[in-house]
C-alpha cells in the first residue's frame, strides 16, 4: 500500500454543492485548497444532475426587511423547526448574493431576465423559492473552483479526521481504484459529505441504490466527526420523503398537479386544480399521507396532472430535467406514461436518518479547525451553497492564525486505518459489504424504525452490536472498490449505533420518533439533542438552539 | 440492469467510466469497451448517457422493481368473469 502526504491550508471533504462553494471561496481568499471527492465532482452528490428550486430572500421582491422573510418561513414551516434564527439570518443574509454569483457564472437563476417564483408555496402567501436551471451546476462550480486554483482530487474517500489535542489538523482517506492511502495535512477541514443513504431499507429492500439521493452519501462526515469527538445532534429524528411509487426520485414541488385519492378527491386543502405556481404543498405538510390513506383502506394516492395544458406539460418536463430527473422523464417516455392522461401513484418513502453535525452560523463545529456545511449540517441547496461559502470564509480566517499540526502525532489513527484496509483486502471469504449493509438496514428498520419502545430499542442495539463484531472481524473486500463500500458500511454502523442510543434517550414522541412508551411530546425537550463521544462511549445532552 | 453498452457503436473514449461516481464500471481498462462490473450500484442518474458522444452507444434499462405505477382509464375495471 502506498501512502501519499498532501499538504494544504483548507481541505474540503466532498465535492458536492457545499464542498465546491467552500473551495471557491477559500481559494478566492488566497488559501491553498484541496477538494477530496469520493467520485467525480461533475456527477456527484444530490445536486449532480441539477436542482430547480432555490430558497432565497430577494430584497427587491420581498422588501428590504429580511426578518419579515424569516418570520414567514417560521410561520409556514412544514415540520419541526430544528434551526435557530441565527442560522436563518446567516443563510438569507448571503443567499441572494450567491444567487447573483451563480447567475453570473452561468447557472441560469433568472428566467427570461426575471425572477420566477414557483413551488413549495401556500397559495396566497409569500413565495420563497426561485426556479433555476441547475442541470449543469456541478460543472460550473467545478470550473469556478479550478479557475481559482483549487486542486480537485477524484475517487478519494476520506475516512478519518486527524486531531492533535483539541484541534483538527487533517484527515486520511483511501483511493477507491488504486491501493493508495492519502494523508492530508490541513490547517482547516470542511466537511460536506451530504446526506446519509443506505441506513434504513429503501423502496425495494436489497436494491440499495434505488435511492433518489444517490447511493454513496453514507454519513461518512457524521461518523468521522463523531469519532474525532465533534458533536452531532438529533441523530434519532428520522425523515421521510414522498414521490413516485417504486421509482425513487425526488422533486415534489416540480409536479404541476394535485395529490388525489382513488376517487379523485384532493388529499389536502391547498389546491384543487393543478397550478404551476404552487405545486401541491400538502406533500410537504404531510409526507405520510399516501401511507395513511393506504392504512385506512383509502389508497392509492396519485399525483394527478391530468388535463393540464400542453404548455404546462412542457413546462413540467423542462423542470424535471433541470431537477436532476432525466431518468424519470426517460422512463415515462419509454413506458408510454403521459402525465396529461395518467395519474401517477405516489407513496411515502421509507425512513432516512443520520441527524446533523452541530455547526453554528459560521459553520464552526464543536472542534477547532473543523467546519461543516450542506446536508450534513443544514440541508437544501440554498443552505449548502451559502454555508459552503461561509465555511470557506471562516476556515480561511482560522487557517491564517495557525501553523500546520504534526500529522505524525496522529500515526496511530493512520496505522489503524491501514491495518483495517489490509484485513479487509486480505480475507479470502466472509460477508461482503452488501450482505452487511442489508443486515444493518434490517435491524434499523425493525428496531429503530416507525415504532420504537425501550425493549425493542435495547434488543435492536444488542443485535446491531453482534453484527458489528462480525463486520469488524469477518468483512471482506475483493478489490479497492469494495474496500470503499466496506468503509462506508463501517460508518453506517456507527451512525446506526448512535441512532439507537439517542432514540433510547429521547423519552417522548415527536415528529417521526414514535415511542408508544412515551406517547406525548415533551415541550421541555424542544432543544437540540446532542451526542458526542466520551472515552469510547456516546454521551447525550440537551441544548437550546 | 442498467447501463447497457453497444460494443459496435462504442468508441472507447472512457467518458462514462470517468464520470460515474458509484463506479459501476470499476475495473474497465483504458481505451477498451467499458465493463459493467457493478450494475446493482447504478442510481439511474443518466450521467453516462449524457456524456457519451455516440447516440445509442450506451443506455439505461430501468430495473423492474422500480417501474412506476400509473393509472389508465381501464385499470379500475373488474377482470372478466
Ligand atoms: C433529485 C434531487 C432534486 C433536488 N432538488 C432540490 C431543489 O430543487 N432545491 C433544493 O433546495 N434542494 C434540492 N435537493 C437537495 C439538494 O440537492 C441538496 O440539499 C444539496 O445537493 C446538498 O449539498 P451538499 O453539498 O450538502 O451534498 P451533496 O451535493 O450531496 O454532496 C456531497 C458530496 O460528498 C461526497 N462524499 C460523500 N462522502 C465522502 C467521503 N467520505 N469522502 C469524500 N467525498 C465524499 C459525495 O460524493 C458528494 O459529491 C434535491 C435533491 C435531489 C436528489
Ligand atoms: S461514453 Fe459512450 S462511447 Fe465513451 S466509453 Fe462510454 S459507452 Fe463507450
XYZ file of C-alpha atoms and ligand atoms in Angstrom:
687
model
C 0.000 0.000 0.000
C 1.349 3.393 -0.998
C 0.953 6.392 1.309
C 0.933 9.942 -0.025
C 1.109 13.121 2.030
C -0.833 16.106 0.701
C -0.400 19.493 2.320
C -2.935 22.311 2.079
C -4.423 25.184 4.042
C -8.007 24.036 3.632
C -9.233 20.526 2.886
C -12.805 20.213 1.610
C -14.144 16.717 2.149
C -16.728 16.082 -0.588
C -17.062 17.883 -3.903
C -20.797 18.449 -3.601
C -22.506 21.822 -3.623
C -21.225 22.825 -0.177
C -17.690 21.469 -0.704
C -17.265 23.200 -4.053
C -18.654 26.516 -2.785
C -16.281 26.291 0.190
C -13.387 25.599 -2.178
C -14.321 28.511 -4.434
C -14.485 30.967 -1.555
C -11.380 29.710 0.247
C -9.310 29.760 -2.966
C -10.558 33.227 -3.794
C -9.240 34.375 -0.413
C -5.802 33.071 -1.355
C -5.758 29.762 0.502
C -4.183 26.624 -0.869
C -7.248 24.375 -1.203
C -7.742 20.678 -1.894
C -11.121 19.038 -2.531
C -11.146 15.271 -1.884
C -14.156 13.740 -3.628
C -15.287 10.144 -3.428
C -16.476 10.033 -7.027
C -16.298 12.565 -9.832
C -17.454 16.034 -8.742
C -19.060 16.729 -12.118
C -21.593 13.992 -11.364
C -21.647 13.535 -7.612
C -23.970 14.237 -4.716
C -27.586 15.284 -4.632
C -27.001 18.185 -6.986
C -25.293 16.046 -9.610
C -27.846 16.379 -12.394
C -29.456 19.558 -11.203
C -31.974 21.149 -8.911
C -34.687 23.627 -9.777
C -35.774 25.423 -6.591
C -33.552 27.785 -4.621
C -34.905 29.286 -1.427
C -33.906 32.896 -1.135
C -34.844 36.328 0.064
C -34.570 38.826 -2.804
C -34.692 42.360 -1.374
C -36.256 43.948 -4.479
C -39.046 41.363 -4.421
C -39.652 40.706 -0.730
C -38.807 44.150 0.617
C -35.737 45.333 2.477
C -36.623 43.682 5.782
C -35.080 40.235 5.805
C -36.663 39.496 9.194
C -40.133 39.509 7.620
C -38.990 36.833 5.182
C -37.654 34.748 8.074
C -40.885 35.275 10.037
C -42.829 33.929 7.081
C -40.585 30.852 6.859
C -41.074 30.126 10.535
C -44.828 30.710 10.326
C -45.314 28.380 7.360
C -42.766 25.776 8.459
C -43.757 22.393 7.169
C -42.341 20.383 10.062
C -40.457 20.637 13.298
C -38.079 23.603 13.071
C -34.646 22.466 14.129
C -32.768 25.563 13.030
C -32.037 28.614 15.139
C -32.846 32.119 13.898
C -29.130 32.998 13.834
C -28.599 30.338 11.212
C -31.529 31.544 9.091
C -30.204 35.107 9.322
C -26.778 33.992 8.143
C -28.280 31.963 5.289
C -30.609 34.626 3.959
C -28.095 37.389 4.501
C -25.939 35.634 1.905
C -28.242 33.541 -0.309
C -29.290 36.403 -2.603
C -25.639 37.294 -3.222
C -24.913 33.662 -4.074
C -27.864 33.633 -6.469
C -26.364 36.618 -8.316
C -22.945 34.949 -8.410
C -24.349 31.716 -9.817
C -26.220 33.651 -12.464
C -23.004 35.444 -13.403
C -21.070 32.148 -13.560
C -23.571 30.634 -15.995
C -26.166 28.837 -13.865
C -29.397 30.454 -15.103
C -31.072 31.791 -11.947
C -33.361 34.259 -13.731
C -35.884 33.094 -16.308
C -36.060 35.382 -19.345
C -34.295 38.046 -17.318
C -36.708 37.894 -14.357
C -37.018 36.091 -11.042
C -39.593 33.362 -11.327
C -41.015 32.132 -8.040
C -42.859 28.812 -8.056
C -43.344 25.679 -5.994
C -43.016 24.947 -2.259
C -45.770 27.535 -1.826
C -49.040 28.030 0.007
C -51.455 29.873 -2.307
C -51.828 33.452 -1.171
C -48.651 33.516 0.942
C -45.187 34.899 0.278
C -43.287 32.920 -2.376
C -39.863 31.831 -1.170
C -38.278 29.662 -3.899
C -37.000 30.842 -7.257
C -36.884 28.476 -10.202
C -33.418 27.950 -11.643
C -31.922 25.789 -14.367
C -29.469 23.701 -12.366
C -28.761 20.885 -14.788
C -25.129 21.845 -15.343
C -24.499 23.467 -11.962
C -21.837 20.988 -10.891
C -19.753 21.540 -13.999
C -19.959 25.303 -13.495
C -18.909 25.027 -9.844
C -16.015 22.671 -10.650
C -14.806 25.156 -13.281
C -15.063 28.079 -10.851
C -13.134 26.171 -8.173
C -10.395 25.174 -10.624
C -10.212 28.701 -12.022
C -9.341 29.979 -8.567
C -6.620 27.359 -8.133
C -8.349 24.697 -6.017
C -6.968 21.202 -6.554
C -9.735 18.651 -7.001
C -8.833 15.025 -6.345
C -11.318 12.425 -7.613
C -12.059 8.987 -6.172
C -10.771 9.588 -2.679
C -12.948 8.518 0.175
C -11.905 10.391 3.300
C -12.465 8.175 6.312
C -10.878 9.660 9.447
C -10.111 13.108 10.794
C -6.713 13.695 12.358
C -6.563 15.512 15.661
C -3.771 16.990 17.686
C -5.105 17.951 21.107
C -8.481 19.600 20.516
C -7.587 20.736 17.075
C -8.341 19.017 13.762
C -5.145 19.066 11.694
C -6.052 16.957 8.697
C -7.665 13.777 7.506
C -6.858 10.435 5.975
C -8.569 8.752 3.069
C -8.278 5.941 0.603
C -8.329 5.834 -3.187
C -11.253 3.780 -4.451
C -9.431 2.440 -7.518
C -5.769 2.247 -6.521
C -4.046 0.829 -3.473
C -3.123 4.232 -2.035
C -3.791 5.976 1.247
C -3.783 9.787 1.316
C -2.792 11.684 4.427
C -3.943 15.298 4.284
C -2.163 17.819 6.425
C -4.535 20.786 6.581
C -4.902 23.827 8.790
C -8.685 23.598 8.476
C -11.023 20.833 7.317
C -14.514 21.459 5.914
C -16.916 18.526 5.851
C -19.539 18.448 3.101
C -20.362 14.779 2.621
C -24.122 15.201 2.232
C -26.998 13.000 3.317
C -26.976 9.553 4.886
C -28.304 6.931 2.464
C -28.370 3.137 2.932
C -29.019 3.260 6.697
C -32.650 2.083 6.508
C -34.266 -0.267 3.992
C -35.152 1.589 0.832
C -38.130 1.391 -1.504
C -37.094 -2.060 -2.672
C -35.305 -3.836 0.188
C -31.967 -5.161 -1.016
C -31.861 -2.805 -4.014
C -29.956 -0.227 -2.063
C -29.188 2.087 -4.945
C -32.832 2.685 -5.867
C -32.438 5.866 -3.855
C -33.199 9.333 -5.146
C -30.291 10.810 -3.226
C -27.732 8.556 -4.823
C -26.075 5.669 -3.078
C -22.724 6.845 -1.809
C -23.519 9.586 0.658
C -23.329 7.235 3.612
C -22.986 9.553 6.595
C -19.177 9.429 6.419
C -18.820 13.023 7.611
C -21.051 12.434 10.625
C -19.276 9.204 11.532
C -15.762 10.634 11.253
C -16.754 13.835 13.077
C -18.206 11.753 15.906
C -15.121 9.550 16.109
C -12.946 12.656 16.269
C -15.002 13.979 19.205
C -17.299 16.503 17.486
C -20.930 16.871 18.491
C -23.828 15.532 16.434
C -27.467 16.399 17.006
C -30.897 14.816 16.601
C -29.412 11.647 15.151
C -32.542 9.742 16.172
C -35.001 12.020 14.334
C -35.966 10.237 11.114
C -37.246 11.855 7.964
C -39.402 10.595 5.155
C -39.961 11.811 1.650
C -42.685 11.380 -0.915
C -42.577 10.668 -4.632
C -43.484 8.285 -7.450
C -44.092 4.829 -6.047
C -41.164 2.444 -6.606
C -39.157 4.928 -8.728
C -37.153 6.731 -6.059
C -36.820 10.249 -7.369
C -37.370 13.486 -5.546
C -38.670 16.780 -6.792
C -42.100 17.001 -5.167
C -42.541 20.710 -5.964
C -41.807 20.262 -9.662
C -45.054 18.400 -10.362
C -47.862 20.522 -11.785
C -50.702 18.536 -10.304
C -52.871 17.764 -7.315
C -52.380 14.880 -4.902
C -55.695 12.993 -5.050
C -57.202 9.814 -3.631
C -58.640 6.952 -5.686
C -61.985 8.764 -6.020
C -60.305 11.882 -7.288
C -60.685 13.987 -4.120
C -57.743 16.210 -3.276
C -55.790 14.906 -0.288
C -55.088 18.411 1.009
C -56.937 21.698 1.300
C -54.400 23.841 -0.542
C -55.098 23.335 -4.262
C -57.964 21.684 -6.114
C -56.700 22.179 -9.681
C -53.132 21.931 -10.984
C -51.342 25.263 -10.806
C -47.734 25.623 -11.917
C -47.131 28.437 -9.448
C -47.760 26.300 -6.386
C -47.497 22.570 -6.973
C -49.335 20.821 -4.128
C -47.799 21.680 -0.782
C -49.806 19.030 1.021
C -46.909 16.711 0.145
C -44.650 18.805 2.346
C -47.171 19.373 5.107
C -47.866 15.651 5.453
C -45.482 13.284 3.755
C -47.216 10.373 5.423
C -50.480 10.982 3.547
C -50.121 8.140 0.989
C -49.175 5.681 3.720
C -52.041 6.801 5.961
C -54.531 6.531 3.088
C -53.260 3.017 2.460
C -53.574 2.015 6.111
C -57.152 3.328 6.219
C -58.154 1.459 3.087
C -58.461 4.662 1.070
C -55.462 4.349 -1.216
C -53.891 4.528 -3.658
C -52.944 8.199 -3.794
C -51.984 9.774 -7.113
C -50.146 12.785 -8.410
C -52.847 13.870 -10.776
C -51.694 16.154 -13.587
C -54.440 15.032 -15.959
C -55.964 17.756 -18.039
C -53.039 20.191 -17.807
C -52.347 22.111 -20.980
C -49.590 21.081 -23.375
C -47.768 24.225 -22.295
C -47.877 23.220 -18.637
C -46.798 19.678 -19.544
C -43.799 21.048 -21.452
C -43.030 23.379 -18.520
C -43.081 20.467 -16.059
C -40.911 18.316 -18.311
C -38.376 21.121 -18.675
C -38.129 21.489 -14.902
C -37.993 17.756 -14.226
C -34.901 17.693 -16.401
C -33.275 20.587 -14.551
C -34.291 18.987 -11.266
C -31.962 16.075 -11.986
C -34.757 13.755 -13.038
C -33.873 12.996 -16.667
C -34.279 9.315 -15.905
C -37.844 9.898 -14.690
C -38.732 11.582 -17.962
C -36.990 8.832 -19.967
C -38.724 6.078 -18.048
C -42.161 7.665 -18.527
C -41.499 8.092 -22.250
C -40.321 4.503 -22.616
C -43.360 3.108 -20.779
C -45.843 5.364 -22.576
C -46.753 7.188 -19.357
C -48.196 10.601 -20.139
C -48.892 12.720 -17.038
C -51.576 14.591 -19.006
C -53.532 11.331 -19.205
C -52.242 9.082 -16.452
C -52.339 9.811 -12.727
C -49.064 8.602 -11.214
C -49.150 6.766 -7.937
C -47.209 8.446 -5.149
C -46.018 6.788 -1.983
C -44.439 7.796 1.269
C -40.810 6.756 1.017
C -39.094 4.762 3.760
C -37.261 6.251 6.726
C -33.982 8.088 6.395
C -31.770 9.121 9.264
C -28.385 10.357 10.331
C -29.050 13.645 12.117
C -26.679 16.574 11.747
C -23.205 17.655 12.705
C -23.598 20.562 15.134
C -22.460 23.703 13.304
C -23.194 27.343 14.068
C -23.970 30.294 11.784
C -20.279 30.483 10.841
C -20.209 26.750 10.009
C -17.959 26.098 13.018
C -18.362 22.686 14.651
C -17.534 21.945 18.273
C -13.875 21.234 17.330
C -11.358 23.955 16.378
C -10.244 23.577 12.779
C -13.356 21.589 11.771
C -16.258 23.099 9.801
C -19.381 21.539 8.329
C -21.799 22.692 5.653
C -24.598 21.343 3.488
C -26.936 18.445 4.114
C -24.933 17.012 6.983
C -25.270 20.296 8.871
C -28.295 22.188 7.483
C -29.992 20.888 4.366
C -31.219 22.040 0.921
C -29.429 23.695 -1.961
C -29.653 27.225 -0.642
C -28.167 26.209 2.725
C -25.486 24.062 1.055
C -24.410 26.883 -1.250
C -24.447 29.674 1.344
C -22.939 27.770 4.255
C -20.399 26.258 1.886
C -19.337 29.798 1.062
C -19.474 30.908 4.713
C -17.398 27.891 5.796
C -14.760 28.940 3.251
C -14.627 32.374 4.859
C -14.405 31.059 8.408
C -11.908 28.314 7.625
C -9.504 30.701 5.885
C -9.694 33.221 8.731
C -8.782 30.417 11.134
C -6.081 28.916 8.892
C -4.312 32.283 8.836
C -3.885 32.140 12.605
C -2.378 28.661 12.946
C 0.629 26.647 11.815
C 0.295 23.145 10.392
C -0.124 20.468 13.033
C 2.213 17.498 13.121
C 0.410 14.595 11.457
C 2.943 12.155 12.865
C 1.303 12.509 16.287
C -1.790 11.008 14.665
C 0.131 7.971 13.390
C -1.956 5.503 15.475
C -5.136 6.633 13.632
C -3.461 6.344 10.226
C -1.948 2.985 11.131
C -5.307 1.689 12.381
C -6.949 2.575 9.070
C -4.118 0.969 7.118
C -4.328 -2.234 9.104
C -8.133 -2.308 8.692
C -7.603 -1.982 4.938
C -5.083 -4.844 4.986
C -7.527 -7.036 6.874
C -10.458 -6.253 4.603
C -8.422 -6.879 1.485
C -6.649 -9.913 2.935
C -9.677 -12.027 3.871
C -10.476 -14.615 1.238
C -14.017 -15.227 2.389
C -16.657 -13.789 4.684
C -19.601 -11.424 4.295
C -19.179 -8.704 1.696
C -20.304 -5.099 2.193
C -23.686 -5.720 0.616
C -24.589 -8.542 2.970
C -23.514 -6.492 5.993
C -25.379 -3.418 4.757
C -28.597 -5.372 4.251
C -28.288 -6.809 7.778
C -27.851 -3.289 9.152
C -30.843 -1.943 7.216
C -32.941 -4.776 8.543
C -32.134 -4.106 12.181
C -32.553 -0.324 11.751
C -35.928 -0.714 10.062
C -37.287 -3.291 12.505
C -35.920 -1.940 15.791
C -35.332 1.801 15.306
C -37.996 2.309 12.664
C -41.535 3.616 12.687
C -42.326 2.403 16.212
C -39.741 2.454 18.978
C -40.093 1.337 22.562
C -37.410 0.708 25.113
C -37.319 -3.099 24.940
C -37.311 -3.050 21.161
C -34.532 -0.446 21.040
C -32.401 -2.358 23.547
C -32.857 -5.628 21.666
C -32.048 -3.957 18.363
C -28.928 -2.330 19.779
C -27.724 -5.656 21.177
C -28.265 -7.304 17.787
C -26.552 -4.462 15.949
C -23.513 -4.876 18.222
C -23.340 -8.587 17.433
C -23.487 -7.771 13.741
C -20.827 -5.150 14.272
C -18.480 -7.681 15.764
C -18.795 -9.801 12.640
C -18.263 -6.745 10.473
C -15.084 -5.936 12.401
C -13.656 -9.426 12.181
C -15.071 -11.048 9.038
C -15.977 -8.442 6.413
C -14.045 -8.768 3.177
C -13.353 -6.636 0.124
C -12.481 -8.287 -3.181
C -10.967 -5.132 -4.595
C -10.429 -1.428 -3.934
C -13.981 -0.530 -4.958
C -15.465 -2.932 -2.438
C -12.996 -1.641 0.131
C -14.621 1.791 -0.151
C -18.062 0.212 0.257
C -16.838 -1.669 3.351
C -15.609 1.574 4.917
C -18.992 3.115 4.142
C -20.650 0.223 5.946
C -18.405 0.808 8.976
C -19.573 4.416 9.025
C -23.211 3.410 8.669
C -22.866 1.051 11.620
C -21.520 3.932 13.716
C -24.417 6.184 12.738
C -26.839 3.302 13.347
C -25.496 2.658 16.821
C -25.776 6.351 17.699
C -29.351 6.347 16.441
C -30.245 3.639 18.964
C -28.518 5.476 21.827
C -30.185 8.777 21.048
C -33.603 7.168 20.460
C -33.410 5.482 23.868
C -32.575 8.821 25.454
C -35.435 10.747 23.781
C -38.261 9.744 26.116
C -41.113 11.358 24.226
C -42.884 11.107 20.863
C -42.249 13.852 18.348
C -42.332 14.023 14.586
C -41.465 10.587 13.253
C -39.839 9.496 16.513
C -42.757 7.425 17.733
C -42.364 5.973 21.232
C -45.612 4.367 22.418
C -43.962 4.005 25.856
C -43.699 7.839 25.974
C -46.661 8.826 23.798
C -46.620 12.609 24.357
C -44.457 15.370 23.064
C -42.458 16.889 25.906
C -42.173 20.649 25.269
C -39.138 20.769 27.573
C -37.261 18.690 25.015
C -37.722 21.213 22.197
C -33.969 21.523 22.075
C -31.025 20.106 20.202
C -30.325 16.570 21.331
C -26.561 16.323 21.364
C -24.495 13.173 21.137
C -20.710 13.054 21.394
C -18.030 10.564 22.295
C -16.522 10.481 25.764
C -13.845 7.839 26.271
C -15.120 5.383 23.706
C -18.808 5.734 24.577
C -21.551 8.037 23.321
C -22.957 10.530 25.828
C -26.078 12.606 25.244
C -27.098 16.079 26.296
C -29.790 18.724 25.551
C -29.081 22.265 24.461
C -31.169 25.175 23.191
C -30.591 26.301 19.635
C -29.924 -3.816 -15.003
C -28.534 -0.500 -16.214
C -26.415 0.547 -18.056
C -26.019 -1.312 -21.341
C -23.324 -0.626 -23.954
C -23.495 -1.490 -27.626
C -19.883 -2.569 -28.305
C -20.319 -1.997 -32.047
C -21.006 1.686 -31.504
C -18.758 2.424 -28.509
C -15.624 4.388 -29.477
C -13.856 3.501 -26.194
C -13.450 7.101 -25.073
C -13.818 6.238 -21.343
C -16.064 9.206 -20.579
C -18.725 7.122 -18.853
C -16.050 5.315 -16.840
C -14.601 8.609 -15.662
C -17.795 10.301 -14.579
C -19.619 7.524 -12.751
C -19.421 8.375 -9.044
C -20.791 4.982 -7.997
C -18.069 3.394 -10.187
C -20.386 0.898 -11.839
C -17.636 0.499 -14.487
C -14.913 -0.354 -11.942
C -12.154 -2.455 -13.491
C -12.623 -1.086 -17.013
C -9.370 -0.791 -18.925
C -8.302 2.441 -20.629
C -9.460 2.677 -24.241
C -11.346 -0.593 -24.178
C -15.119 -1.035 -24.202
C -16.135 -0.473 -20.563
C -17.148 -3.402 -18.415
C -20.271 -3.110 -16.272
C -18.971 -4.643 -13.089
C -21.466 -3.338 -10.518
C -24.811 -2.805 -12.285
C -26.699 -3.022 -8.977
C -24.966 0.162 -7.830
C -26.347 2.298 -10.649
C -28.579 5.112 -9.358
C -30.020 5.870 -12.827
C -28.863 9.460 -12.949
C -28.110 9.224 -16.645
C -24.687 10.841 -16.377
C -23.065 8.166 -18.550
C -25.731 8.555 -21.225
C -25.351 12.347 -21.147
C -21.567 12.321 -21.617
C -21.448 9.652 -24.298
C -20.658 11.280 -27.639
C -22.227 8.488 -29.714
C -26.024 8.329 -29.804
C -27.181 4.838 -28.914
C -23.807 3.548 -27.667
C -24.989 3.464 -24.054
C -28.429 3.471 -22.467
C -30.098 2.621 -19.173
C -32.572 -0.141 -18.623
C -34.632 0.552 -15.522
C -34.952 -2.470 -13.248
C -38.435 -3.992 -12.975
C -38.883 -3.320 -9.253
C -38.521 0.420 -9.847
C -41.148 0.616 -12.580
C -43.580 3.475 -11.931
C -47.196 2.633 -11.040
C -49.715 4.696 -13.020
C -53.407 4.569 -13.738
C -55.121 4.260 -17.085
C -58.839 4.564 -17.733
C -59.233 0.775 -17.727
C -57.205 -0.083 -14.610
C -60.137 0.065 -12.211
C -62.374 -2.264 -14.215
C -63.017 -5.637 -12.585
C -61.498 -8.532 -14.520
C -63.943 -10.518 -16.665
C -65.711 -13.466 -15.009
C -33.173 14.793 -7.465
C -32.979 15.826 -6.391
C -33.552 17.078 -6.533
C -33.367 18.062 -5.564
N -33.914 19.288 -5.765
C -33.711 20.281 -4.890
C -34.209 21.577 -5.154
O -34.810 21.844 -6.195
N -33.989 22.542 -4.222
C -33.282 22.291 -3.067
O -33.132 23.196 -2.255
N -32.751 21.075 -2.814
C -32.942 20.062 -3.701
N -32.384 18.828 -3.459
C -31.460 18.674 -2.333
C -30.082 19.268 -2.689
O -29.612 18.720 -3.898
C -29.087 19.017 -1.553
O -29.599 19.626 -0.388
C -27.690 19.563 -1.851
O -27.135 18.994 -3.001
C -26.777 19.304 -0.653
O -25.457 19.664 -0.959
P -24.232 19.028 -0.140
O -23.024 19.681 -0.648
O -24.511 19.065 1.300
O -24.242 17.491 -0.507
P -24.069 16.798 -1.921
O -24.309 17.759 -3.017
O -24.898 15.569 -1.865
O -22.529 16.418 -1.955
C -21.911 15.525 -1.075
C -20.603 15.116 -1.735
O -19.739 14.471 -0.815
C -19.125 13.367 -1.458
N -18.707 12.451 -0.389
C -19.513 11.748 0.450
N -18.769 11.071 1.329
C -17.470 11.356 1.065
C -16.231 10.956 1.640
N -16.180 10.133 2.678
N -15.086 11.424 1.102
C -15.119 12.273 0.021
N -16.261 12.670 -0.557
C -17.420 12.231 -0.040
C -20.201 12.842 -2.377
O -19.686 12.025 -3.399
C -20.796 14.150 -2.892
O -20.110 14.650 -4.002
C -32.598 17.789 -4.395
C -32.025 16.532 -4.240
C -32.202 15.555 -5.218
C -31.560 14.218 -5.034
S -19.131 7.221 -23.071
Fe -20.130 6.035 -24.710
S -18.525 5.796 -26.299
Fe -17.464 6.509 -24.414
S -16.773 4.585 -23.430
Fe -18.812 5.070 -22.542
S -20.307 3.959 -23.837
Fe -18.340 3.982 -24.967
